[in-house]
Amino acid sequence: MDQTAFFPATTAEPSADTGVTLVVCSSCRDATGSDARPRPGEILGDRVREIAHGEGIAVRQLECLGNCKRRLSAAMLRDNCWSYVFGDLTVDNASNLVAGAKLFATSQDGLLPWRGRPDCLKRGLVARIPPASLLKDLS
């Protein structure tokens, strides 16, 4: 089954690839729970795309990261590195997501550094997911 039919993604192509991708949930609602369009998640994604333009950070918006109880959500990915999911974001956190992505791009150990990380990416951390290369079949 083609998942893109259910989870369409929009993309901003980076000019100089940092290897970092920001995924912003476009279906996220704010605290009011309103279904009005554009939803706050769409607005956040659009702002992130505008701020990241020319920074070498890929930006994708897709429907539902499954973190609805934590409102506006985004993920930060980098090949062969840890991945991060954040919640409790606001539309005003777009520049913080881009700042975090730039910080992540400079990481030598595959982790998003704590020092220098915007506060919303400290308080809003939902999950840190290891790269598949760290997981070994122990059976």
Short mmCIF file of N, CA, C and O in Angstrom, two decimals:
data_model
loop_
_atom_site.label_atom_id
_atom_site.label_comp_id
_atom_site.label_asym_id
_atom_site.label_seq_id
_atom_site.Cartn_x
_atom_site.Cartn_y
_atom_site.Cartn_z
N MET A 1 0.84 -1.17 0.00
CA MET A 1 0.00 0.00 0.00
C MET A 1 0.89 1.24 0.00
O MET A 1 1.83 1.33 0.77
N ASP A 2 0.58 2.20 -0.84
CA ASP A 2 1.35 3.43 -0.95
C ASP A 2 1.00 4.37 0.20
O ASP A 2 -0.07 4.94 0.24
N GLN A 3 1.93 4.52 1.15
CA GLN A 3 1.70 5.36 2.31
C GLN A 3 1.65 6.84 1.97
O GLN A 3 1.12 7.63 2.73
N THR A 4 2.22 7.24 0.82
CA THR A 4 2.21 8.65 0.48
C THR A 4 0.80 9.16 0.22
O THR A 4 0.55 10.35 0.34
N ALA A 5 -0.12 8.26 -0.09
CA ALA A 5 -1.50 8.68 -0.27
C ALA A 5 -2.11 9.15 1.05
O ALA A 5 -2.96 10.02 1.07
N PHE A 6 -1.65 8.55 2.14
CA PHE A 6 -2.16 8.91 3.46
C PHE A 6 -1.33 9.98 4.15
O PHE A 6 -1.83 10.71 4.98
N PHE A 7 -0.08 10.02 3.84
CA PHE A 7 0.84 10.94 4.50
C PHE A 7 1.63 11.73 3.46
O PHE A 7 2.83 11.53 3.30
N PRO A 8 0.97 12.64 2.74
CA PRO A 8 1.70 13.40 1.73
C PRO A 8 2.74 14.29 2.39
O PRO A 8 2.53 14.82 3.46
N ALA A 9 3.89 14.41 1.74
CA ALA A 9 4.96 15.24 2.27
C ALA A 9 5.27 16.36 1.30
O ALA A 9 5.20 16.16 0.09
N THR A 10 5.57 17.52 1.81
CA THR A 10 6.05 18.61 0.99
C THR A 10 7.50 18.83 1.35
O THR A 10 7.91 18.59 2.47
N THR A 11 8.28 19.27 0.39
CA THR A 11 9.71 19.32 0.55
C THR A 11 10.28 20.66 0.16
O THR A 11 9.86 21.28 -0.79
N ALA A 12 11.28 21.10 0.90
CA ALA A 12 12.13 22.22 0.50
C ALA A 12 13.51 21.63 0.31
O ALA A 12 14.07 21.03 1.21
N GLU A 13 14.07 21.76 -0.87
CA GLU A 13 15.37 21.18 -1.15
C GLU A 13 16.47 22.09 -0.64
O GLU A 13 16.45 23.29 -0.88
N PRO A 14 17.45 21.52 0.04
CA PRO A 14 18.54 22.33 0.56
C PRO A 14 19.50 22.75 -0.53
O PRO A 14 19.64 22.08 -1.54
N SER A 15 20.19 23.88 -0.32
CA SER A 15 21.18 24.34 -1.29
C SER A 15 22.54 23.69 -1.04
O SER A 15 23.27 23.41 -1.96
N ALA A 16 22.91 23.49 0.19
CA ALA A 16 24.15 22.81 0.56
C ALA A 16 23.78 21.84 1.66
O ALA A 16 23.54 22.25 2.79
N ASP A 17 23.74 20.58 1.35
CA ASP A 17 23.18 19.57 2.25
C ASP A 17 23.97 19.40 3.54
O ASP A 17 25.14 19.07 3.53
N THR A 18 23.31 19.64 4.67
CA THR A 18 23.90 19.41 5.99
C THR A 18 23.65 17.98 6.44
O THR A 18 24.23 17.55 7.42
N GLY A 19 22.76 17.29 5.75
CA GLY A 19 22.39 15.95 6.16
C GLY A 19 21.26 15.92 7.17
O GLY A 19 20.84 14.86 7.59
N VAL A 20 20.77 17.08 7.57
CA VAL A 20 19.70 17.15 8.56
C VAL A 20 18.37 17.40 7.87
O VAL A 20 18.28 18.24 6.97
N THR A 21 17.36 16.67 8.30
CA THR A 21 16.00 16.87 7.81
C THR A 21 15.10 17.20 8.99
O THR A 21 15.14 16.50 10.01
N LEU A 22 14.31 18.25 8.85
CA LEU A 22 13.27 18.58 9.82
C LEU A 22 11.94 18.12 9.25
O LEU A 22 11.61 18.44 8.11
N VAL A 23 11.20 17.36 10.03
CA VAL A 23 9.88 16.89 9.64
C VAL A 23 8.88 17.56 10.57
O VAL A 23 8.95 17.38 11.79
N VAL A 24 7.97 18.33 10.00
CA VAL A 24 7.00 19.07 10.80
C VAL A 24 5.62 18.49 10.53
O VAL A 24 5.21 18.31 9.38
N CYS A 25 4.90 18.20 11.60
CA CYS A 25 3.55 17.65 11.49
C CYS A 25 2.60 18.77 11.04
O CYS A 25 2.39 19.73 11.78
N SER A 26 2.04 18.62 9.87
CA SER A 26 1.16 19.67 9.33
C SER A 26 -0.26 19.56 9.85
O SER A 26 -1.04 20.49 9.71
N SER A 27 -0.61 18.45 10.48
CA SER A 27 -1.99 18.30 10.96
C SER A 27 -2.16 18.72 12.41
O SER A 27 -3.28 18.70 12.94
N CYS A 28 -1.08 19.13 13.06
CA CYS A 28 -1.15 19.52 14.47
C CYS A 28 -2.06 20.72 14.69
O CYS A 28 -2.02 21.69 13.93
N ARG A 29 -2.84 20.63 15.76
CA ARG A 29 -3.71 21.72 16.17
C ARG A 29 -3.10 22.42 17.38
O ARG A 29 -2.26 21.85 18.07
N ASP A 30 -3.57 23.62 17.65
CA ASP A 30 -3.11 24.31 18.86
C ASP A 30 -3.97 23.89 20.05
O ASP A 30 -4.79 22.98 19.94
N ALA A 31 -3.83 24.55 21.16
CA ALA A 31 -4.54 24.19 22.40
C ALA A 31 -6.05 24.30 22.27
O ALA A 31 -6.78 23.66 23.02
N THR A 32 -6.55 25.10 21.31
CA THR A 32 -8.00 25.22 21.14
C THR A 32 -8.60 24.00 20.47
O THR A 32 -9.79 23.76 20.57
N GLY A 33 -7.77 23.23 19.75
CA GLY A 33 -8.25 22.04 19.06
C GLY A 33 -9.03 22.33 17.80
O GLY A 33 -9.65 21.43 17.22
N SER A 34 -8.98 23.54 17.33
CA SER A 34 -9.74 23.95 16.16
C SER A 34 -9.30 23.19 14.90
O SER A 34 -8.13 22.91 14.71
N ASP A 35 -10.28 22.88 14.04
CA ASP A 35 -10.00 22.25 12.74
C ASP A 35 -9.76 23.27 11.64
O ASP A 35 -9.61 22.91 10.48
N ALA A 36 -9.76 24.55 11.99
CA ALA A 36 -9.60 25.61 10.98
C ALA A 36 -8.29 25.44 10.23
O ALA A 36 -7.29 24.98 10.77
N ARG A 37 -8.33 25.78 8.95
CA ARG A 37 -7.13 25.75 8.09
C ARG A 37 -6.71 27.16 7.78
O ARG A 37 -7.54 28.03 7.62
N PRO A 38 -5.43 27.44 7.69
CA PRO A 38 -4.37 26.47 7.92
C PRO A 38 -4.21 26.16 9.40
O PRO A 38 -4.40 27.03 10.24
N ARG A 39 -3.90 24.91 9.67
CA ARG A 39 -3.67 24.51 11.06
C ARG A 39 -2.32 25.05 11.54
O ARG A 39 -1.42 25.31 10.74
N PRO A 40 -2.17 25.20 12.84
CA PRO A 40 -0.90 25.70 13.37
C PRO A 40 0.31 24.88 12.91
O PRO A 40 1.38 25.44 12.68
N GLY A 41 0.14 23.57 12.76
CA GLY A 41 1.25 22.75 12.26
C GLY A 41 1.66 23.13 10.85
O GLY A 41 2.86 23.13 10.53
N GLU A 42 0.69 23.46 10.01
CA GLU A 42 1.00 23.92 8.65
C GLU A 42 1.75 25.25 8.70
O GLU A 42 2.72 25.46 7.95
N ILE A 43 1.30 26.13 9.56
CA ILE A 43 1.95 27.45 9.68
C ILE A 43 3.38 27.27 10.17
O ILE A 43 4.31 27.88 9.62
N LEU A 44 3.57 26.42 11.19
CA LEU A 44 4.92 26.16 11.69
C LEU A 44 5.80 25.61 10.56
O LEU A 44 6.92 26.06 10.36
N GLY A 45 5.30 24.63 9.83
CA GLY A 45 6.07 24.05 8.73
C GLY A 45 6.45 25.06 7.67
O GLY A 45 7.59 25.07 7.18
N ASP A 46 5.52 25.93 7.33
CA ASP A 46 5.81 26.97 6.34
C ASP A 46 6.88 27.93 6.85
O ASP A 46 7.79 28.33 6.12
N ARG A 47 6.79 28.30 8.12
CA ARG A 47 7.79 29.21 8.70
C ARG A 47 9.17 28.56 8.76
O ARG A 47 10.18 29.19 8.47
N VAL A 48 9.20 27.28 9.14
CA VAL A 48 10.47 26.55 9.17
C VAL A 48 11.08 26.53 7.78
O VAL A 48 12.28 26.78 7.60
N ARG A 49 10.28 26.24 6.78
CA ARG A 49 10.76 26.18 5.39
C ARG A 49 11.34 27.53 4.97
O ARG A 49 12.41 27.60 4.35
N GLU A 50 10.66 28.61 5.31
CA GLU A 50 11.15 29.95 4.95
C GLU A 50 12.48 30.25 5.62
O GLU A 50 13.41 30.75 4.98
N ILE A 51 12.59 29.96 6.91
CA ILE A 51 13.81 30.26 7.66
C ILE A 51 14.96 29.36 7.23
O ILE A 51 16.12 29.80 7.17
N ALA A 52 14.67 28.11 6.89
CA ALA A 52 15.71 27.15 6.51
C ALA A 52 16.18 27.33 5.06
O ALA A 52 17.20 26.76 4.68
N HIS A 53 15.45 28.11 4.29
CA HIS A 53 15.80 28.29 2.88
C HIS A 53 17.26 28.74 2.73
O HIS A 53 17.69 29.70 3.36
N GLY A 54 18.03 28.00 1.97
CA GLY A 54 19.42 28.32 1.74
C GLY A 54 20.38 27.88 2.83
O GLY A 54 21.58 28.14 2.74
N GLU A 55 19.88 27.21 3.86
CA GLU A 55 20.71 26.78 4.99
C GLU A 55 21.18 25.33 4.87
O GLU A 55 21.89 24.84 5.75
N GLY A 56 20.74 24.63 3.81
CA GLY A 56 21.16 23.25 3.64
C GLY A 56 20.41 22.26 4.51
O GLY A 56 20.89 21.16 4.74
N ILE A 57 19.26 22.66 5.00
CA ILE A 57 18.43 21.80 5.84
C ILE A 57 17.18 21.43 5.06
O ILE A 57 16.46 22.30 4.59
N ALA A 58 16.96 20.13 4.91
CA ALA A 58 15.75 19.68 4.22
C ALA A 58 14.57 19.84 5.17
O ALA A 58 14.68 19.56 6.37
N VAL A 59 13.45 20.30 4.65
CA VAL A 59 12.24 20.48 5.46
C VAL A 59 11.11 19.71 4.78
O VAL A 59 10.87 19.87 3.59
N ARG A 60 10.45 18.89 5.57
CA ARG A 60 9.31 18.14 5.06
C ARG A 60 8.15 18.34 6.01
O ARG A 60 8.31 18.38 7.22
N GLN A 61 6.97 18.47 5.42
CA GLN A 61 5.74 18.50 6.21
C GLN A 61 4.98 17.24 5.87
O GLN A 61 4.90 16.87 4.71
N LEU A 62 4.45 16.60 6.88
CA LEU A 62 3.60 15.45 6.62
C LEU A 62 2.51 15.37 7.67
O LEU A 62 2.62 15.97 8.73
N GLU A 63 1.48 14.64 7.32
CA GLU A 63 0.33 14.49 8.21
C GLU A 63 0.64 13.54 9.35
O GLU A 63 1.09 12.42 9.11
N CYS A 64 0.49 13.99 10.55
CA CYS A 64 0.46 13.22 11.79
C CYS A 64 1.74 12.47 12.15
O CYS A 64 2.06 11.44 11.58
N LEU A 65 2.41 13.00 13.14
CA LEU A 65 3.53 12.30 13.75
C LEU A 65 3.07 11.47 14.95
O LEU A 65 3.88 10.86 15.63
N GLY A 66 1.76 11.46 15.22
CA GLY A 66 1.22 10.63 16.29
C GLY A 66 1.57 11.12 17.69
O GLY A 66 1.63 10.33 18.62
N ASN A 67 1.79 12.40 17.83
CA ASN A 67 2.17 12.99 19.11
C ASN A 67 1.13 14.04 19.52
O ASN A 67 1.48 15.07 20.08
N CYS A 68 -0.12 13.76 19.25
CA CYS A 68 -1.20 14.74 19.38
C CYS A 68 -1.34 15.34 20.78
O CYS A 68 -1.69 16.51 20.91
N LYS A 69 -1.07 14.57 21.81
CA LYS A 69 -1.21 15.10 23.17
C LYS A 69 -0.17 16.17 23.48
O LYS A 69 -0.34 16.93 24.43
N ARG A 70 0.88 16.23 22.69
CA ARG A 70 1.93 17.23 22.91
C ARG A 70 1.84 18.36 21.88
O ARG A 70 2.78 19.10 21.67
N ARG A 71 0.69 18.46 21.24
CA ARG A 71 0.42 19.54 20.28
C ARG A 71 1.42 19.60 19.14
O ARG A 71 1.85 18.58 18.65
N LEU A 72 1.82 20.79 18.74
CA LEU A 72 2.68 20.94 17.58
C LEU A 72 3.96 20.14 17.76
O LEU A 72 4.63 20.25 18.79
N SER A 73 4.25 19.32 16.75
CA SER A 73 5.37 18.38 16.85
C SER A 73 6.25 18.43 15.62
O SER A 73 5.80 18.76 14.52
N ALA A 74 7.49 18.06 15.83
CA ALA A 74 8.45 17.98 14.73
C ALA A 74 9.48 16.91 15.07
O ALA A 74 9.67 16.56 16.24
N ALA A 75 10.14 16.42 14.05
CA ALA A 75 11.22 15.46 14.22
C ALA A 75 12.46 16.00 13.54
O ALA A 75 12.38 16.77 12.58
N MET A 76 13.62 15.58 14.04
CA MET A 76 14.90 15.99 13.49
C MET A 76 15.67 14.71 13.18
O MET A 76 15.88 13.87 14.06
N LEU A 77 16.07 14.56 11.92
CA LEU A 77 16.71 13.34 11.46
C LEU A 77 18.06 13.65 10.81
O LEU A 77 18.22 14.69 10.17
N ARG A 78 18.97 12.70 10.95
CA ARG A 78 20.26 12.80 10.26
C ARG A 78 20.75 11.37 10.08
O ARG A 78 20.75 10.57 11.03
N ASP A 79 21.17 11.02 8.87
CA ASP A 79 21.61 9.66 8.58
C ASP A 79 22.68 9.19 9.56
O ASP A 79 23.62 9.93 9.86
N ASN A 80 22.53 7.95 10.03
CA ASN A 80 23.48 7.29 10.92
C ASN A 80 23.68 8.04 12.24
O ASN A 80 24.73 7.90 12.88
N CYS A 81 22.70 8.83 12.62
CA CYS A 81 22.73 9.56 13.89
C CYS A 81 21.43 9.29 14.63
O CYS A 81 20.50 8.71 14.09
N TRP A 82 21.37 9.74 15.86
CA TRP A 82 20.14 9.65 16.62
C TRP A 82 19.10 10.55 15.97
O TRP A 82 19.44 11.57 15.37
N SER A 83 17.83 10.19 16.10
CA SER A 83 16.71 11.01 15.63
C SER A 83 15.97 11.52 16.85
O SER A 83 15.97 10.87 17.90
N TYR A 84 15.32 12.66 16.70
CA TYR A 84 14.65 13.32 17.82
C TYR A 84 13.23 13.68 17.45
O TYR A 84 12.96 14.10 16.33
N VAL A 85 12.33 13.55 18.42
CA VAL A 85 10.94 13.99 18.27
C VAL A 85 10.68 15.02 19.35
O VAL A 85 11.02 14.81 20.53
N PHE A 86 10.07 16.13 18.95
CA PHE A 86 9.76 17.23 19.87
C PHE A 86 8.28 17.54 19.84
O PHE A 86 7.64 17.42 18.80
N GLY A 87 7.75 17.93 20.98
CA GLY A 87 6.35 18.35 21.08
C GLY A 87 6.26 19.64 21.87
O GLY A 87 7.27 20.23 22.25
N ASP A 88 5.05 20.07 22.10
CA ASP A 88 4.78 21.31 22.84
C ASP A 88 5.40 22.52 22.16
O ASP A 88 5.79 23.49 22.82
N LEU A 89 5.51 22.47 20.83
CA LEU A 89 6.06 23.59 20.08
C LEU A 89 4.96 24.60 19.79
O LEU A 89 3.77 24.31 19.93
N THR A 90 5.36 25.79 19.39
CA THR A 90 4.42 26.82 18.94
C THR A 90 4.86 27.28 17.57
O THR A 90 5.98 26.98 17.13
N VAL A 91 4.01 28.02 16.90
CA VAL A 91 4.38 28.53 15.57
C VAL A 91 5.58 29.47 15.67
O VAL A 91 6.29 29.68 14.68
N ASP A 92 5.82 30.02 16.85
CA ASP A 92 6.97 30.91 17.05
C ASP A 92 8.29 30.17 17.24
O ASP A 92 9.33 30.81 17.37
N ASN A 93 8.27 28.84 17.24
CA ASN A 93 9.49 28.06 17.44
C ASN A 93 10.19 27.68 16.14
O ASN A 93 11.16 26.91 16.16
N ALA A 94 9.76 28.22 15.02
CA ALA A 94 10.36 27.86 13.73
C ALA A 94 11.86 28.12 13.71
O ALA A 94 12.65 27.26 13.30
N SER A 95 12.27 29.30 14.15
CA SER A 95 13.70 29.63 14.13
C SER A 95 14.48 28.73 15.10
O SER A 95 15.65 28.41 14.84
N ASN A 96 13.84 28.30 16.18
CA ASN A 96 14.50 27.39 17.13
C ASN A 96 14.74 26.02 16.50
O ASN A 96 15.78 25.40 16.76
N LEU A 97 13.79 25.55 15.71
CA LEU A 97 13.99 24.27 15.03
C LEU A 97 15.15 24.35 14.05
O LEU A 97 15.98 23.44 13.97
N VAL A 98 15.24 25.44 13.31
CA VAL A 98 16.34 25.61 12.36
C VAL A 98 17.67 25.75 13.11
O VAL A 98 18.67 25.14 12.72
N ALA A 99 17.69 26.50 14.21
CA ALA A 99 18.91 26.63 15.02
C ALA A 99 19.35 25.26 15.54
O ALA A 99 20.54 24.93 15.54
N GLY A 100 18.39 24.46 15.99
CA GLY A 100 18.70 23.12 16.47
C GLY A 100 19.25 22.23 15.36
O GLY A 100 20.18 21.46 15.57
N ALA A 101 18.68 22.35 14.16
CA ALA A 101 19.15 21.56 13.02
C ALA A 101 20.58 21.94 12.65
O ALA A 101 21.41 21.08 12.34
N LYS A 102 20.90 23.23 12.71
CA LYS A 102 22.27 23.68 12.43
C LYS A 102 23.24 23.12 13.47
O LYS A 102 24.34 22.67 13.14
N LEU A 103 22.82 23.14 14.72
CA LEU A 103 23.64 22.59 15.80
C LEU A 103 23.86 21.09 15.59
O LEU A 103 24.98 20.58 15.73
N PHE A 104 22.79 20.39 15.24
CA PHE A 104 22.86 18.95 15.01
C PHE A 104 23.80 18.64 13.85
O PHE A 104 24.55 17.66 13.89
N ALA A 105 23.80 19.47 12.82
CA ALA A 105 24.64 19.25 11.65
C ALA A 105 26.13 19.29 12.00
O ALA A 105 26.95 18.67 11.32
N THR A 106 26.48 19.99 13.08
CA THR A 106 27.89 20.11 13.47
C THR A 106 28.32 19.03 14.46
O THR A 106 29.50 18.93 14.77
N SER A 107 27.39 18.22 14.91
CA SER A 107 27.68 17.19 15.91
C SER A 107 28.62 16.13 15.33
O SER A 107 28.39 15.61 14.24
N GLN A 108 29.65 15.81 16.10
CA GLN A 108 30.61 14.79 15.69
C GLN A 108 30.22 13.40 16.18
O GLN A 108 30.67 12.40 15.64
N ASP A 109 29.37 13.33 17.22
CA ASP A 109 29.03 12.04 17.80
C ASP A 109 27.62 11.55 17.46
O ASP A 109 27.17 10.54 17.98
N GLY A 110 26.93 12.26 16.58
CA GLY A 110 25.59 11.82 16.17
C GLY A 110 24.49 12.16 17.13
O GLY A 110 23.36 11.69 16.98
N LEU A 111 24.80 12.97 18.15
CA LEU A 111 23.80 13.40 19.13
C LEU A 111 23.58 14.90 18.99
O LEU A 111 24.50 15.65 18.67
N LEU A 112 22.36 15.34 19.25
CA LEU A 112 22.06 16.77 19.28
C LEU A 112 22.61 17.31 20.60
O LEU A 112 22.16 16.91 21.67
N PRO A 113 23.61 18.20 20.54
CA PRO A 113 24.21 18.71 21.77
C PRO A 113 23.18 19.40 22.67
O PRO A 113 22.27 20.07 22.19
N TRP A 114 23.33 19.20 23.98
CA TRP A 114 22.45 19.86 24.94
C TRP A 114 22.82 21.34 25.05
O TRP A 114 21.97 22.21 25.03
N ARG A 115 24.11 21.60 25.14
CA ARG A 115 24.60 22.97 25.24
C ARG A 115 24.33 23.70 23.93
O ARG A 115 24.69 23.21 22.87
N GLY A 116 23.68 24.82 24.03
CA GLY A 116 23.35 25.60 22.84
C GLY A 116 22.01 25.26 22.22
O GLY A 116 21.53 25.95 21.33
N ARG A 117 21.40 24.17 22.70
CA ARG A 117 20.09 23.76 22.17
C ARG A 117 19.03 24.74 22.66
O ARG A 117 18.98 25.07 23.84
N PRO A 118 18.17 25.23 21.76
CA PRO A 118 17.09 26.12 22.19
C PRO A 118 16.23 25.46 23.28
O PRO A 118 16.02 24.25 23.27
N ASP A 119 15.74 26.27 24.21
CA ASP A 119 14.97 25.75 25.34
C ASP A 119 13.78 24.89 24.92
O ASP A 119 13.50 23.88 25.55
N CYS A 120 13.08 25.28 23.86
CA CYS A 120 11.91 24.50 23.45
C CYS A 120 12.31 23.10 22.98
O CYS A 120 11.49 22.18 23.02
N LEU A 121 13.58 22.91 22.58
CA LEU A 121 14.06 21.59 22.16
C LEU A 121 14.62 20.81 23.35
O LEU A 121 14.92 19.63 23.22
N LYS A 122 14.75 21.47 24.48
CA LYS A 122 15.09 20.78 25.73
C LYS A 122 13.81 20.33 26.42
O LYS A 122 13.62 19.17 26.72
N ARG A 123 12.92 21.29 26.66
CA ARG A 123 11.65 21.00 27.36
C ARG A 123 10.72 20.13 26.53
O ARG A 123 9.96 19.35 27.08
N GLY A 124 10.77 20.29 25.23
CA GLY A 124 9.82 19.60 24.37
C GLY A 124 10.26 18.25 23.86
O GLY A 124 9.57 17.62 23.04
N LEU A 125 11.40 17.75 24.32
CA LEU A 125 11.89 16.46 23.85
C LEU A 125 10.92 15.35 24.23
O LEU A 125 10.58 15.18 25.39
N VAL A 126 10.47 14.61 23.24
CA VAL A 126 9.55 13.50 23.45
C VAL A 126 10.31 12.18 23.38
O VAL A 126 10.10 11.28 24.19
N ALA A 127 11.20 12.06 22.39
CA ALA A 127 11.93 10.81 22.21
C ALA A 127 13.24 11.05 21.50
O ALA A 127 13.35 11.96 20.67
N ARG A 128 14.21 10.21 21.82
CA ARG A 128 15.48 10.16 21.12
C ARG A 128 15.60 8.72 20.63
O ARG A 128 15.56 7.78 21.43
N ILE A 129 15.74 8.55 19.32
CA ILE A 129 15.70 7.23 18.71
C ILE A 129 17.07 6.89 18.14
O ILE A 129 17.61 7.66 17.35
N PRO A 130 17.64 5.74 18.52
CA PRO A 130 18.97 5.41 18.03
C PRO A 130 18.97 5.07 16.55
O PRO A 130 17.97 4.59 16.01
N PRO A 131 20.11 5.28 15.91
CA PRO A 131 20.22 4.87 14.51
C PRO A 131 20.21 3.35 14.43
O PRO A 131 20.70 2.67 15.34
N ALA A 132 19.69 2.83 13.36
CA ALA A 132 19.61 1.38 13.19
C ALA A 132 20.99 0.73 13.26
O ALA A 132 21.12 -0.41 13.72
N SER A 133 22.02 1.47 12.86
CA SER A 133 23.38 0.90 12.87
C SER A 133 23.86 0.58 14.28
O SER A 133 24.78 -0.24 14.44
N LEU A 134 23.27 1.19 15.31
CA LEU A 134 23.67 0.89 16.70
C LEU A 134 22.97 -0.36 17.24
O LEU A 134 23.41 -0.92 18.25
N LEU A 135 21.92 -0.77 16.58
CA LEU A 135 21.14 -1.90 17.08
C LEU A 135 21.67 -3.19 16.45
O LEU A 135 21.80 -3.31 15.24
N LYS A 136 21.96 -4.14 17.28
CA LYS A 136 22.49 -5.41 16.79
C LYS A 136 21.53 -6.51 17.14
O LYS A 136 20.91 -6.50 18.19
N ASP A 137 21.46 -7.48 16.26
CA ASP A 137 20.62 -8.65 16.53
C ASP A 137 21.34 -9.52 17.54
O ASP A 137 22.40 -10.08 17.27
N LEU A 138 20.78 -9.60 18.73
CA LEU A 138 21.41 -10.36 19.81
C LEU A 138 20.93 -11.81 19.89
O LEU A 138 21.35 -12.55 20.78
N SER A 139 20.09 -12.21 18.96
CA SER A 139 19.55 -13.58 19.04
C SER A 139 20.51 -14.61 18.50
O SER A 139 21.47 -14.37 17.89
#
